[in-house]
Amino acid sequence: MKAGNRRGMRIRWQIALGFGVFILVIAVLLWGMQIALLGPFYRAIKQTEVLRTADSIERRLEDDDLDEQVRTLSNDLGLVILVCDEFGIRYSAWKPTQRDCIIESMDRFSLRSLFSEVNLNGGSQLGVYASPFSYGDGGRSQVILYARVARTASGYNRMILIESEITPVDAVVDTLRVQLLCVTGIMVVLGSVLAFFIARRIARPVARVNESAKELAQGNYGIRFAGGGSREVGELAQTLNFAAQELSKTEGLRRELLANVSHDLRTPLTMIQGYAEVMRDLPGENTPENVQIIIDETQRLTDLVNDLLDLSKLEAGAVALNRTRFDLTESVRTILARYDKLADYSFPFVAGEDVYVYADELKISQVIYNLVNNAVTYCGADKTVTLRQTVQGGAVRISVSDTGEGIPADRLQDIWERYYKVDKEHKRAQVGTGLGLSIVRNILEMHGGAYGVESVLGQGSTFWFELPLATAGEMAYNESTSAIQRSFENDGKLHP
Ligand code: ADP
């Protein structure tokens, strides 16, 4: 492993760290909310309750059943409530049973002076005081004392006085603290165990895949990746297994190609050299037939090199399509006419009306040549290669059939692979490089055309491809460009 790969934290530690931070945040939140903020929260809730009660009483000051309502509120909320006028005369005063309270101990005069004080202070006053009374377990509670001066609809001034006890939360906080300590402890233990197991489940398989990947990088294409743990790792292992398989296939093909190409190069070169030497040494051998052999062999070399170049360019995506609208039926006829010199063979072409396609004419011709050449090479004793043109659903299909030995069903997928030959032993001398169908496939895929093969062993094969028919738009475009081309070709200048 390179030093650079060691940078970054191991998954195991990342997961542990993640869990640690998570537990810490939860613990801080719980401790903060439950312990530090419990008192202030409780007090704020109490204050709101007192203010709301005051609002509600203020709205009912002139109701006949004010006293009854004050009693209900006092009982329901556990509040001491008093309503009096500016002279300290009580209209209503209620307290929950069994409660000592400050309000109760206030006489008329203290109420009157509180009234003026509140009035001076803007109409309301809220204070929190230590309760003079002892709380249940001996602790001292606090009280909120709220006074509000309100004017009734009939124009009288009334004072609403509310007292609410704030029971000390210390005892609750103590209980919570113990509980939280337990919860935090359980969280830490549980979190660590979980983090450990999850890390193991994730990190182990990843580490295993990593080890295998290093072997793959070193050229061990036979390596198998084991998944396990999570689905993602399983999928990763599957993908890597597929990649390893493909790499090993490519490696095999590369080796085979090297052997094939060297063999295919050597055979014609040996022939050329042999014939040339014979012709040099034996003047009588300097015949047109021998010269033709040298020319034929040179042609084979050229074809091989061209195929290799074509395919590597196609596969590298370095070839742009030069699409034009052309008569595909006519193209097939022209190509077949070139096979006239093969006098023993017949090439029937079954076609309806001429059809036009929008495609790269040169490349589509290359496809047809390749398919017809193969059919000639592998055709049966009747030496007949039948071409058919059918039109269906806006597409034209060209099929090339022979009555040769056919291709085994389990090879039908492979023949489109580069360098693949079904019968590696025979016919090598006269047959191509195994690149033809690969070139066909690349060209058709660039055009977005469908292609395929049907074959029955001993009865022959039918190779076919489909192209969409040229649409009206493509026709118009093509006609206008060819008009421009024509005018350009006429005098070398471009006329609008
Ligand atoms: P080659 O240059 O060897 O013909 P191709 O890529 O054109 O390469 O074809 C790949 C292989 O597919 C051939 O080697 C041959 O085994 C098989 N094949 C192609 N066309 C036919 C056919 N018409 N009949 C039988 N086999 C064929």
Short mmCIF file of C-alpha atoms and ligand atoms in Angstrom, two decimals:
data_model
loop_
_atom_site.label_atom_id
_atom_site.label_comp_id
_atom_site.label_asym_id
_atom_site.label_seq_id
_atom_site.Cartn_x
_atom_site.Cartn_y
_atom_site.Cartn_z
CA MET A 1 0.00 0.00 0.00
CA LYS A 2 1.28 3.45 -0.85
CA ALA A 3 1.84 5.96 1.92
CA GLY A 4 -0.87 8.17 0.42
CA ASN A 5 -3.47 5.45 0.92
CA ARG A 6 -2.94 5.56 4.64
CA ARG A 7 -4.34 9.07 4.79
CA GLY A 8 -7.87 9.31 6.16
CA MET A 9 -9.39 7.55 9.10
CA ARG A 10 -10.30 3.86 9.14
CA ILE A 11 -14.03 3.15 8.81
CA ARG A 12 -14.02 1.48 12.21
CA TRP A 13 -12.79 4.64 13.91
CA GLN A 14 -15.06 6.86 11.87
CA ILE A 15 -18.09 4.87 13.03
CA ALA A 16 -16.87 4.86 16.64
CA LEU A 17 -16.30 8.62 16.44
CA GLY A 18 -19.74 9.16 14.93
CA PHE A 19 -21.38 7.19 17.72
CA GLY A 20 -19.29 9.01 20.34
CA VAL A 21 -20.34 12.42 19.06
CA PHE A 22 -23.98 11.27 18.83
CA ILE A 23 -24.01 10.01 22.42
CA LEU A 24 -22.27 13.18 23.62
CA VAL A 25 -24.82 15.44 21.93
CA ILE A 26 -27.76 13.43 23.32
CA ALA A 27 -26.23 13.43 26.82
CA VAL A 28 -25.54 17.19 26.75
CA LEU A 29 -29.08 17.86 25.53
CA LEU A 30 -30.64 15.61 28.17
CA TRP A 31 -28.53 17.00 31.01
CA GLY A 32 -29.04 20.57 29.91
CA MET A 33 -32.79 20.28 29.44
CA GLN A 34 -33.53 18.15 32.46
CA ILE A 35 -31.20 19.55 35.06
CA ALA A 36 -29.97 23.02 34.28
CA LEU A 37 -33.12 24.28 32.59
CA LEU A 38 -35.76 22.46 34.64
CA GLY A 39 -36.07 25.26 37.26
CA PRO A 40 -36.32 28.18 34.78
CA PHE A 41 -38.74 26.19 32.57
CA TYR A 42 -40.98 25.38 35.49
CA ARG A 43 -40.97 28.98 36.67
CA ALA A 44 -41.74 30.33 33.19
CA ILE A 45 -44.67 27.93 32.88
CA LYS A 46 -46.01 29.03 36.26
CA GLN A 47 -45.70 32.72 35.34
CA THR A 48 -47.57 32.21 32.09
CA GLU A 49 -50.28 30.38 33.98
CA VAL A 50 -50.64 33.26 36.43
CA LEU A 51 -50.82 35.88 33.67
CA ARG A 52 -53.41 33.87 31.76
CA THR A 53 -55.54 33.49 34.86
CA ALA A 54 -55.37 37.24 35.45
CA ASP A 55 -56.49 37.84 31.83
CA SER A 56 -59.37 35.47 32.24
CA ILE A 57 -60.53 37.10 35.49
CA GLU A 58 -60.17 40.59 34.03
CA ARG A 59 -62.64 39.67 31.29
CA ARG A 60 -65.21 38.51 33.85
CA LEU A 61 -64.89 41.25 36.44
CA GLU A 62 -68.50 42.36 36.02
CA ASP A 63 -70.00 38.89 35.71
CA ASP A 64 -72.57 37.97 38.35
CA ASP A 65 -70.89 34.67 39.01
CA LEU A 66 -67.40 36.15 39.36
CA ASP A 67 -66.97 34.59 42.76
CA GLU A 68 -67.88 31.15 41.46
CA GLN A 69 -65.49 31.50 38.54
CA VAL A 70 -62.64 32.65 40.76
CA ARG A 71 -63.25 29.65 43.00
CA THR A 72 -63.14 27.24 40.07
CA LEU A 73 -59.93 28.76 38.70
CA SER A 74 -58.35 28.71 42.12
CA ASN A 75 -59.22 25.07 42.66
CA ASP A 76 -58.34 23.89 39.18
CA LEU A 77 -54.96 25.62 39.03
CA GLY A 78 -54.03 25.54 42.70
CA LEU A 79 -53.74 29.33 42.85
CA VAL A 80 -54.65 31.81 45.57
CA ILE A 81 -56.79 34.52 43.92
CA LEU A 82 -58.15 37.73 45.34
CA VAL A 83 -60.18 40.52 43.74
CA CYS A 84 -60.58 43.80 45.64
CA ASP A 85 -61.25 47.50 45.02
CA GLU A 86 -59.00 50.47 45.62
CA PHE A 87 -60.04 50.62 49.26
CA GLY A 88 -58.98 47.09 49.90
CA ILE A 89 -62.52 45.73 50.07
CA ARG A 90 -62.54 42.10 48.92
CA TYR A 91 -65.01 41.01 46.26
CA SER A 92 -63.80 37.55 45.95
CA ALA A 93 -61.00 35.59 47.54
CA TRP A 94 -60.29 31.93 47.17
CA LYS A 95 -57.42 29.61 47.95
CA PRO A 96 -56.92 25.90 47.47
CA THR A 97 -57.67 24.09 50.70
CA GLN A 98 -54.87 23.48 53.20
CA ARG A 99 -52.57 26.18 51.94
CA ASP A 100 -50.81 28.91 53.83
CA CYS A 101 -50.49 32.02 51.73
CA ILE A 102 -49.29 35.60 51.78
CA ILE A 103 -52.46 37.04 50.33
CA GLU A 104 -54.53 35.68 53.20
CA SER A 105 -52.43 37.51 55.70
CA MET A 106 -52.95 40.89 53.99
CA ASP A 107 -55.47 43.21 55.63
CA ARG A 108 -57.49 45.97 54.00
CA PHE A 109 -54.78 48.55 54.50
CA SER A 110 -51.98 46.58 53.01
CA LEU A 111 -54.24 45.78 50.07
CA ARG A 112 -55.04 49.46 49.66
CA SER A 113 -51.35 50.46 49.71
CA LEU A 114 -50.50 47.62 47.28
CA PHE A 115 -53.25 48.94 44.99
CA SER A 116 -51.70 52.42 44.88
CA GLU A 117 -48.23 50.97 44.44
CA VAL A 118 -49.32 48.83 41.49
CA ASN A 119 -51.23 51.74 40.01
CA LEU A 120 -48.10 53.87 40.22
CA ASN A 121 -46.02 51.11 38.65
CA GLY A 122 -48.15 51.08 35.50
CA GLY A 123 -50.99 48.75 36.44
CA SER A 124 -49.25 45.42 37.08
CA GLN A 125 -46.52 44.02 39.20
CA LEU A 126 -44.94 40.60 39.41
CA GLY A 127 -42.56 39.43 42.09
CA VAL A 128 -40.97 36.18 43.14
CA TYR A 129 -40.46 35.85 46.87
CA ALA A 130 -39.22 33.29 49.28
CA SER A 131 -42.26 31.78 50.91
CA PRO A 132 -42.56 32.52 54.60
CA PHE A 133 -44.16 29.10 54.99
CA SER A 134 -42.32 25.85 55.18
CA TYR A 135 -42.63 23.31 52.45
CA GLY A 136 -43.59 19.64 52.94
CA ASP A 137 -40.14 18.14 53.53
CA GLY A 138 -38.83 21.19 55.34
CA GLY A 139 -37.46 22.93 52.22
CA ARG A 140 -38.49 26.49 51.53
CA SER A 141 -40.59 27.11 48.44
CA GLN A 142 -40.91 30.31 46.48
CA VAL A 143 -44.04 32.18 45.54
CA ILE A 144 -44.98 34.28 42.57
CA LEU A 145 -47.09 37.23 43.55
CA TYR A 146 -48.85 39.01 40.73
CA ALA A 147 -51.00 42.08 41.06
CA ARG A 148 -52.91 43.81 38.29
CA VAL A 149 -55.16 46.85 38.41
CA ALA A 150 -57.93 46.64 35.83
CA ARG A 151 -60.82 48.91 34.95
CA THR A 152 -64.23 47.32 34.53
CA ALA A 153 -66.60 48.21 31.70
CA SER A 154 -68.58 50.36 34.11
CA GLY A 155 -65.47 52.35 35.00
CA TYR A 156 -64.57 50.83 38.40
CA ASN A 157 -61.03 49.98 39.36
CA ARG A 158 -60.33 46.51 40.65
CA MET A 159 -57.16 44.79 41.69
CA ILE A 160 -56.56 41.14 40.79
CA LEU A 161 -54.04 39.51 43.07
CA ILE A 162 -52.74 36.04 42.34
CA GLU A 163 -50.32 33.95 44.35
CA SER A 164 -48.77 30.81 43.00
CA GLU A 165 -46.42 28.53 44.80
CA ILE A 166 -43.25 27.35 43.06
CA THR A 167 -42.37 24.07 44.66
CA PRO A 168 -38.61 23.54 44.83
CA VAL A 169 -37.30 21.33 41.98
CA ASP A 170 -34.14 20.29 43.82
CA ALA A 171 -35.56 16.96 44.86
CA VAL A 172 -36.76 16.28 41.30
CA VAL A 173 -33.41 17.31 39.88
CA ASP A 174 -31.65 14.93 42.23
CA THR A 175 -33.83 12.05 41.08
CA LEU A 176 -33.31 13.02 37.45
CA ARG A 177 -29.58 13.24 37.92
CA VAL A 178 -29.41 9.66 39.12
CA GLN A 179 -31.66 8.53 36.29
CA LEU A 180 -29.63 10.43 33.72
CA LEU A 181 -26.40 8.97 35.05
CA CYS A 182 -27.87 5.50 34.52
CA VAL A 183 -29.22 6.41 31.07
CA THR A 184 -25.90 7.97 30.02
CA GLY A 185 -24.01 4.91 31.26
CA ILE A 186 -26.34 2.56 29.35
CA MET A 187 -26.05 4.75 26.23
CA VAL A 188 -22.26 4.70 26.33
CA VAL A 189 -22.09 0.93 26.82
CA LEU A 190 -24.81 0.17 24.27
CA GLY A 191 -23.36 2.72 21.80
CA SER A 192 -19.87 1.23 22.07
CA VAL A 193 -21.13 -2.32 21.58
CA LEU A 194 -23.27 -1.23 18.61
CA ALA A 195 -20.42 0.81 17.10
CA PHE A 196 -18.12 -2.16 17.47
CA PHE A 197 -20.48 -4.59 15.77
CA ILE A 198 -21.50 -2.21 12.98
CA ALA A 199 -17.86 -1.32 12.36
CA ARG A 200 -17.01 -4.98 12.17
CA ARG A 201 -19.86 -5.71 9.80
CA ILE A 202 -18.88 -2.86 7.49
CA ALA A 203 -15.14 -2.60 7.86
CA ARG A 204 -14.27 -6.29 7.65
CA PRO A 205 -15.81 -6.98 4.23
CA VAL A 206 -14.46 -3.68 2.86
CA ALA A 207 -10.98 -4.61 4.05
CA ARG A 208 -11.35 -8.04 2.43
CA VAL A 209 -12.51 -6.51 -0.87
CA ASN A 210 -9.60 -4.06 -0.64
CA GLU A 211 -7.09 -6.90 -0.25
CA SER A 212 -8.53 -8.72 -3.27
CA ALA A 213 -8.55 -5.48 -5.29
CA LYS A 214 -4.83 -5.07 -4.62
CA GLU A 215 -4.24 -8.54 -6.00
CA LEU A 216 -6.34 -7.70 -9.03
CA ALA A 217 -4.25 -4.57 -9.57
CA GLN A 218 -1.19 -6.78 -9.63
CA GLY A 219 -2.60 -8.78 -12.52
CA ASN A 220 -4.21 -11.70 -10.71
CA TYR A 221 -7.39 -11.73 -12.79
CA GLY A 222 -8.52 -15.04 -11.31
CA ILE A 223 -9.16 -13.41 -7.93
CA ARG A 224 -12.71 -13.71 -6.56
CA PHE A 225 -14.22 -10.96 -4.40
CA ALA A 226 -16.24 -12.07 -1.40
CA GLY A 227 -19.10 -9.77 -0.38
CA GLY A 228 -20.81 -10.08 2.98
CA GLY A 229 -21.90 -7.51 5.50
CA SER A 230 -24.07 -5.04 3.66
CA ARG A 231 -25.81 -5.05 0.31
CA GLU A 232 -23.54 -2.27 -1.01
CA VAL A 233 -20.42 -4.30 -0.28
CA GLY A 234 -22.09 -7.33 -1.89
CA GLU A 235 -22.82 -5.27 -5.00
CA LEU A 236 -19.29 -3.86 -5.00
CA ALA A 237 -17.89 -7.40 -4.81
CA GLN A 238 -20.16 -8.47 -7.65
CA THR A 239 -19.09 -5.51 -9.79
CA LEU A 240 -15.44 -6.20 -9.09
CA ASN A 241 -15.91 -9.88 -9.88
CA PHE A 242 -17.45 -8.88 -13.18
CA ALA A 243 -14.59 -6.41 -13.82
CA ALA A 244 -12.03 -9.12 -13.02
CA GLN A 245 -13.80 -11.51 -15.34
CA GLU A 246 -13.88 -8.91 -18.13
CA LEU A 247 -10.24 -8.03 -17.54
CA SER A 248 -9.23 -11.65 -17.73
CA LYS A 249 -11.30 -12.08 -20.90
CA THR A 250 -9.70 -9.00 -22.44
CA GLU A 251 -6.29 -10.20 -21.37
CA GLY A 252 -6.97 -13.58 -22.98
CA LEU A 253 -8.19 -11.91 -26.15
CA ARG A 254 -5.20 -9.60 -26.17
CA ARG A 255 -2.83 -12.56 -25.99
CA GLU A 256 -4.81 -14.37 -28.64
CA LEU A 257 -4.81 -11.28 -30.84
CA LEU A 258 -1.08 -10.95 -30.54
CA ALA A 259 -0.71 -14.60 -31.58
CA ASN A 260 -3.32 -14.19 -34.35
CA VAL A 261 -1.96 -10.93 -35.68
CA SER A 262 1.59 -12.16 -35.69
CA HIS A 263 0.47 -15.34 -37.41
CA ASP A 264 -1.73 -13.44 -39.86
CA LEU A 265 1.09 -11.00 -40.59
CA ARG A 266 3.70 -13.67 -40.90
CA THR A 267 1.81 -15.87 -43.37
CA PRO A 268 1.44 -13.26 -46.14
CA LEU A 269 4.89 -11.84 -45.43
CA THR A 270 6.45 -15.30 -45.82
CA MET A 271 4.52 -15.79 -49.05
CA ILE A 272 5.54 -12.39 -50.41
CA GLN A 273 9.16 -12.94 -49.51
CA GLY A 274 9.15 -16.51 -50.90
CA TYR A 275 7.57 -15.57 -54.22
CA ALA A 276 9.74 -12.47 -54.60
CA GLU A 277 12.91 -14.49 -53.99
CA VAL A 278 11.83 -17.20 -56.44
CA MET A 279 11.08 -14.54 -59.05
CA ARG A 280 14.47 -12.92 -58.46
CA ASP A 281 16.41 -16.17 -58.65
CA LEU A 282 14.46 -17.96 -61.40
CA PRO A 283 13.69 -15.67 -64.30
CA GLY A 284 11.16 -18.21 -65.61
CA GLU A 285 9.03 -17.73 -62.50
CA ASN A 286 8.48 -14.08 -63.15
CA THR A 287 4.90 -14.76 -64.25
CA PRO A 288 1.78 -12.60 -63.89
CA GLU A 289 0.24 -15.31 -61.63
CA ASN A 290 3.12 -15.04 -59.18
CA VAL A 291 2.96 -11.26 -59.23
CA GLN A 292 -0.79 -11.56 -58.54
CA ILE A 293 -0.07 -13.74 -55.50
CA ILE A 294 2.25 -11.06 -54.16
CA ILE A 295 -0.42 -8.41 -54.82
CA ASP A 296 -3.14 -10.55 -53.14
CA GLU A 297 -1.02 -11.16 -50.08
CA THR A 298 -0.17 -7.47 -49.86
CA GLN A 299 -3.91 -6.79 -50.05
CA ARG A 300 -4.53 -9.18 -47.15
CA LEU A 301 -1.92 -7.38 -45.08
CA THR A 302 -3.50 -4.04 -45.93
CA ASP A 303 -6.95 -5.36 -45.02
CA LEU A 304 -5.72 -6.66 -41.69
CA VAL A 305 -3.99 -3.42 -40.78
CA ASN A 306 -7.04 -1.41 -41.90
CA ASP A 307 -9.37 -3.55 -39.79
CA LEU A 308 -7.18 -3.08 -36.76
CA LEU A 309 -7.01 0.66 -37.31
CA ASP A 310 -10.75 0.97 -37.98
CA LEU A 311 -11.67 -0.91 -34.87
CA SER A 312 -9.31 0.92 -32.58
CA LYS A 313 -10.59 4.25 -33.93
CA LEU A 314 -14.23 3.18 -33.55
CA GLU A 315 -13.68 1.92 -30.04
CA ALA A 316 -11.81 5.05 -29.03
CA GLY A 317 -14.79 7.08 -30.23
CA ALA A 318 -12.51 9.00 -32.56
CA VAL A 319 -14.79 8.53 -35.56
CA ALA A 320 -17.54 11.00 -36.33
CA LEU A 321 -20.49 9.90 -38.43
CA ASN A 322 -20.96 11.69 -41.70
CA ARG A 323 -24.70 11.22 -42.05
CA THR A 324 -26.43 11.85 -45.31
CA ARG A 325 -29.67 10.70 -46.80
CA PHE A 326 -28.99 7.94 -49.28
CA ASP A 327 -30.72 5.11 -51.11
CA LEU A 328 -29.86 2.05 -49.04
CA THR A 329 -31.38 -0.37 -51.56
CA GLU A 330 -29.17 1.09 -54.28
CA SER A 331 -26.12 0.83 -52.00
CA VAL A 332 -26.77 -2.89 -51.49
CA ARG A 333 -27.14 -3.37 -55.26
CA THR A 334 -23.87 -1.54 -55.93
CA ILE A 335 -22.03 -3.63 -53.35
CA LEU A 336 -23.41 -6.88 -54.71
CA ALA A 337 -22.34 -5.87 -58.23
CA ARG A 338 -18.72 -5.92 -57.02
CA TYR A 339 -19.11 -9.62 -56.19
CA ASP A 340 -19.82 -10.37 -59.87
CA LYS A 341 -16.30 -11.63 -60.33
CA LEU A 342 -17.07 -14.46 -57.90
CA ALA A 343 -18.69 -16.31 -60.78
CA ASP A 344 -19.46 -19.50 -58.80
CA TYR A 345 -21.50 -17.64 -56.20
CA SER A 346 -24.97 -16.20 -56.51
CA PHE A 347 -26.29 -13.22 -54.56
CA PRO A 348 -30.05 -12.96 -54.85
CA PHE A 349 -31.41 -9.69 -53.38
CA VAL A 350 -35.08 -9.64 -52.40
CA ALA A 351 -36.26 -6.07 -52.02
CA GLY A 352 -39.42 -4.01 -52.49
CA GLU A 353 -39.27 -0.29 -53.26
CA ASP A 354 -36.03 1.59 -52.79
CA VAL A 355 -35.74 3.03 -49.28
CA TYR A 356 -33.78 6.00 -47.99
CA VAL A 357 -31.97 6.20 -44.69
CA TYR A 358 -30.15 9.01 -42.91
CA ALA A 359 -26.80 7.45 -42.04
CA ASP A 360 -23.10 7.33 -42.84
CA GLU A 361 -23.13 5.68 -46.26
CA LEU A 362 -19.49 4.63 -46.21
CA LYS A 363 -19.76 2.97 -42.82
CA ILE A 364 -23.06 1.23 -43.61
CA SER A 365 -21.43 -0.11 -46.80
CA GLN A 366 -18.62 -1.42 -44.60
CA VAL A 367 -21.24 -3.25 -42.49
CA ILE A 368 -22.82 -4.81 -45.58
CA TYR A 369 -19.41 -5.78 -47.00
CA ASN A 370 -18.44 -7.45 -43.75
CA LEU A 371 -21.68 -9.42 -43.52
CA VAL A 372 -21.56 -10.51 -47.18
CA ASN A 373 -17.86 -11.42 -46.91
CA ASN A 374 -18.55 -13.59 -43.88
CA ALA A 375 -21.50 -15.23 -45.61
CA VAL A 376 -19.27 -15.97 -48.64
CA THR A 377 -16.56 -17.40 -46.39
CA TYR A 378 -18.89 -19.58 -44.35
CA CYS A 379 -21.60 -20.37 -46.91
CA GLY A 380 -22.62 -23.85 -47.85
CA ALA A 381 -22.12 -25.93 -50.94
CA ASP A 382 -24.88 -24.12 -52.83
CA LYS A 383 -22.67 -20.99 -52.73
CA THR A 384 -25.68 -18.76 -52.38
CA VAL A 385 -25.84 -15.66 -50.21
CA THR A 386 -29.36 -14.24 -50.01
CA LEU A 387 -30.02 -10.61 -49.06
CA ARG A 388 -33.44 -9.37 -48.06
CA GLN A 389 -34.80 -5.92 -47.49
CA THR A 390 -37.95 -5.56 -45.37
CA VAL A 391 -39.63 -2.39 -44.13
CA GLN A 392 -41.62 -2.33 -40.94
CA GLY A 393 -42.62 0.31 -38.40
CA GLY A 394 -40.53 3.11 -39.88
CA ALA A 395 -37.36 1.02 -40.07
CA VAL A 396 -35.69 -0.98 -42.77
CA ARG A 397 -34.08 -4.33 -42.09
CA ILE A 398 -31.34 -5.78 -44.25
CA SER A 399 -30.59 -9.44 -43.68
CA VAL A 400 -27.81 -11.55 -45.13
CA SER A 401 -28.41 -15.32 -45.10
CA ASP A 402 -26.18 -18.21 -45.98
CA THR A 403 -26.75 -21.95 -45.90
CA GLY A 404 -23.44 -22.80 -44.31
CA GLU A 405 -22.55 -24.71 -41.19
CA GLY A 406 -24.14 -22.17 -38.84
CA ILE A 407 -22.93 -21.04 -35.44
CA PRO A 408 -23.47 -22.95 -32.17
CA ALA A 409 -26.13 -21.19 -30.04
CA ASP A 410 -23.72 -20.68 -27.13
CA ARG A 411 -21.34 -18.73 -29.36
CA LEU A 412 -23.90 -16.33 -30.80
CA GLN A 413 -23.13 -13.73 -28.14
CA ASP A 414 -19.37 -13.99 -28.46
CA ILE A 415 -18.98 -13.58 -32.20
CA TRP A 416 -19.56 -9.82 -31.83
CA GLU A 417 -16.55 -9.58 -29.51
CA ARG A 418 -13.35 -8.40 -31.08
CA TYR A 419 -10.81 -11.07 -32.14
CA TYR A 420 -13.40 -13.80 -31.59
CA LYS A 421 -13.47 -16.73 -33.98
CA VAL A 422 -15.73 -19.74 -33.55
CA ASP A 423 -13.42 -22.16 -35.29
CA LYS A 424 -9.92 -21.19 -34.35
CA GLU A 425 -8.15 -24.09 -35.98
CA HIS A 426 -9.46 -24.14 -39.49
CA LYS A 427 -9.79 -21.57 -42.16
CA ARG A 428 -7.31 -19.26 -40.51
CA ALA A 429 -5.35 -18.99 -43.70
CA GLN A 430 -8.26 -17.68 -45.70
CA VAL A 431 -10.40 -16.10 -42.99
CA GLY A 432 -10.07 -12.66 -41.45
CA THR A 433 -8.94 -11.55 -38.06
CA GLY A 434 -12.11 -11.91 -36.03
CA LEU A 435 -12.52 -8.14 -36.16
CA GLY A 436 -15.22 -7.86 -38.83
CA LEU A 437 -18.32 -8.36 -36.68
CA SER A 438 -16.87 -6.18 -33.97
CA ILE A 439 -16.53 -3.36 -36.50
CA VAL A 440 -20.12 -4.04 -37.65
CA ARG A 441 -21.35 -3.84 -34.08
CA ASN A 442 -19.51 -0.58 -33.37
CA ILE A 443 -20.82 1.10 -36.50
CA LEU A 444 -24.42 0.00 -35.87
CA GLU A 445 -24.28 1.07 -32.25
CA MET A 446 -23.03 4.49 -33.32
CA HIS A 447 -26.08 4.73 -35.59
CA GLY A 448 -28.38 3.52 -32.84
CA GLY A 449 -29.46 0.69 -35.13
CA ALA A 450 -30.52 -2.76 -33.98
CA TYR A 451 -28.64 -5.83 -35.16
CA GLY A 452 -28.57 -9.55 -34.55
CA VAL A 453 -28.08 -13.03 -35.86
CA GLU A 454 -30.15 -16.19 -36.12
CA SER A 455 -28.36 -19.40 -36.83
CA VAL A 456 -29.21 -23.08 -37.01
CA LEU A 457 -26.28 -25.50 -36.88
CA GLY A 458 -25.86 -27.23 -40.20
CA GLN A 459 -28.47 -25.04 -41.90
CA GLY A 460 -26.91 -21.60 -42.03
CA SER A 461 -26.98 -18.17 -40.46
CA THR A 462 -28.86 -14.95 -41.03
CA PHE A 463 -27.21 -11.73 -39.92
CA TRP A 464 -29.42 -8.65 -39.90
CA PHE A 465 -29.42 -4.98 -38.99
CA GLU A 466 -32.05 -2.25 -38.90
CA LEU A 467 -31.93 1.49 -39.57
CA PRO A 468 -34.70 4.04 -39.23
CA LEU A 469 -36.07 5.35 -42.51
CA ALA A 470 -35.04 8.94 -43.31
CA THR A 471 -37.67 11.41 -42.05
CA ALA A 472 -38.98 14.40 -43.99
CA GLY A 473 -36.78 16.78 -41.95
CA GLU A 474 -33.65 14.83 -42.72
CA MET A 475 -34.61 14.78 -46.39
CA ALA A 476 -35.08 18.54 -46.49
CA TYR A 477 -31.82 19.13 -44.66
CA ASN A 478 -30.00 16.80 -46.93
CA GLU A 479 -31.41 18.26 -50.11
CA SER A 480 -30.49 21.79 -49.08
CA THR A 481 -26.95 20.75 -48.12
CA SER A 482 -26.48 18.86 -51.34
CA ALA A 483 -27.71 21.91 -53.25
CA ILE A 484 -25.08 23.98 -51.47
CA GLN A 485 -22.51 21.30 -52.16
CA ARG A 486 -23.43 21.23 -55.84
CA SER A 487 -23.12 24.97 -56.24
CA PHE A 488 -19.85 24.86 -54.32
CA GLU A 489 -18.51 22.09 -56.49
CA ASN A 490 -19.44 23.93 -59.70
CA ASP A 491 -17.14 26.90 -59.31
CA GLY A 492 -15.50 26.41 -55.96
CA LYS A 493 -17.43 29.30 -54.43
CA LEU A 494 -20.33 29.04 -52.06
CA HIS A 495 -23.56 30.52 -53.36
CA PRO A 496 -26.40 31.19 -50.97
P1 ADP B 1 -13.64 -13.06 -39.15
O1 ADP B 1 -12.74 -12.03 -39.70
O2 ADP B 1 -12.95 -14.17 -38.45
O3 ADP B 1 -14.72 -13.49 -40.06
P2 ADP B 1 -15.77 -11.78 -37.78
O4 ADP B 1 -15.78 -10.86 -36.60
O5 ADP B 1 -16.35 -11.26 -39.03
O6 ADP B 1 -14.31 -12.26 -37.96
O7 ADP B 1 -16.55 -13.06 -37.34
C1 ADP B 1 -16.30 -13.67 -36.11
C2 ADP B 1 -16.59 -15.14 -36.16
O8 ADP B 1 -18.01 -15.35 -36.32
C3 ADP B 1 -15.98 -15.83 -37.32
O9 ADP B 1 -14.68 -16.21 -37.04
C4 ADP B 1 -16.89 -17.02 -37.52
O10 ADP B 1 -16.50 -18.05 -36.64
C5 ADP B 1 -18.25 -16.52 -37.08
N1 ADP B 1 -19.08 -16.13 -38.23
C6 ADP B 1 -19.24 -14.91 -38.77
N2 ADP B 1 -20.11 -14.91 -39.80
C7 ADP B 1 -20.49 -16.20 -39.95
C8 ADP B 1 -21.38 -16.90 -40.86
N3 ADP B 1 -22.05 -16.24 -41.81
N4 ADP B 1 -21.54 -18.23 -40.70
C9 ADP B 1 -20.88 -18.89 -39.73
N5 ADP B 1 -20.04 -18.30 -38.85
C10 ADP B 1 -19.83 -16.99 -38.96
#
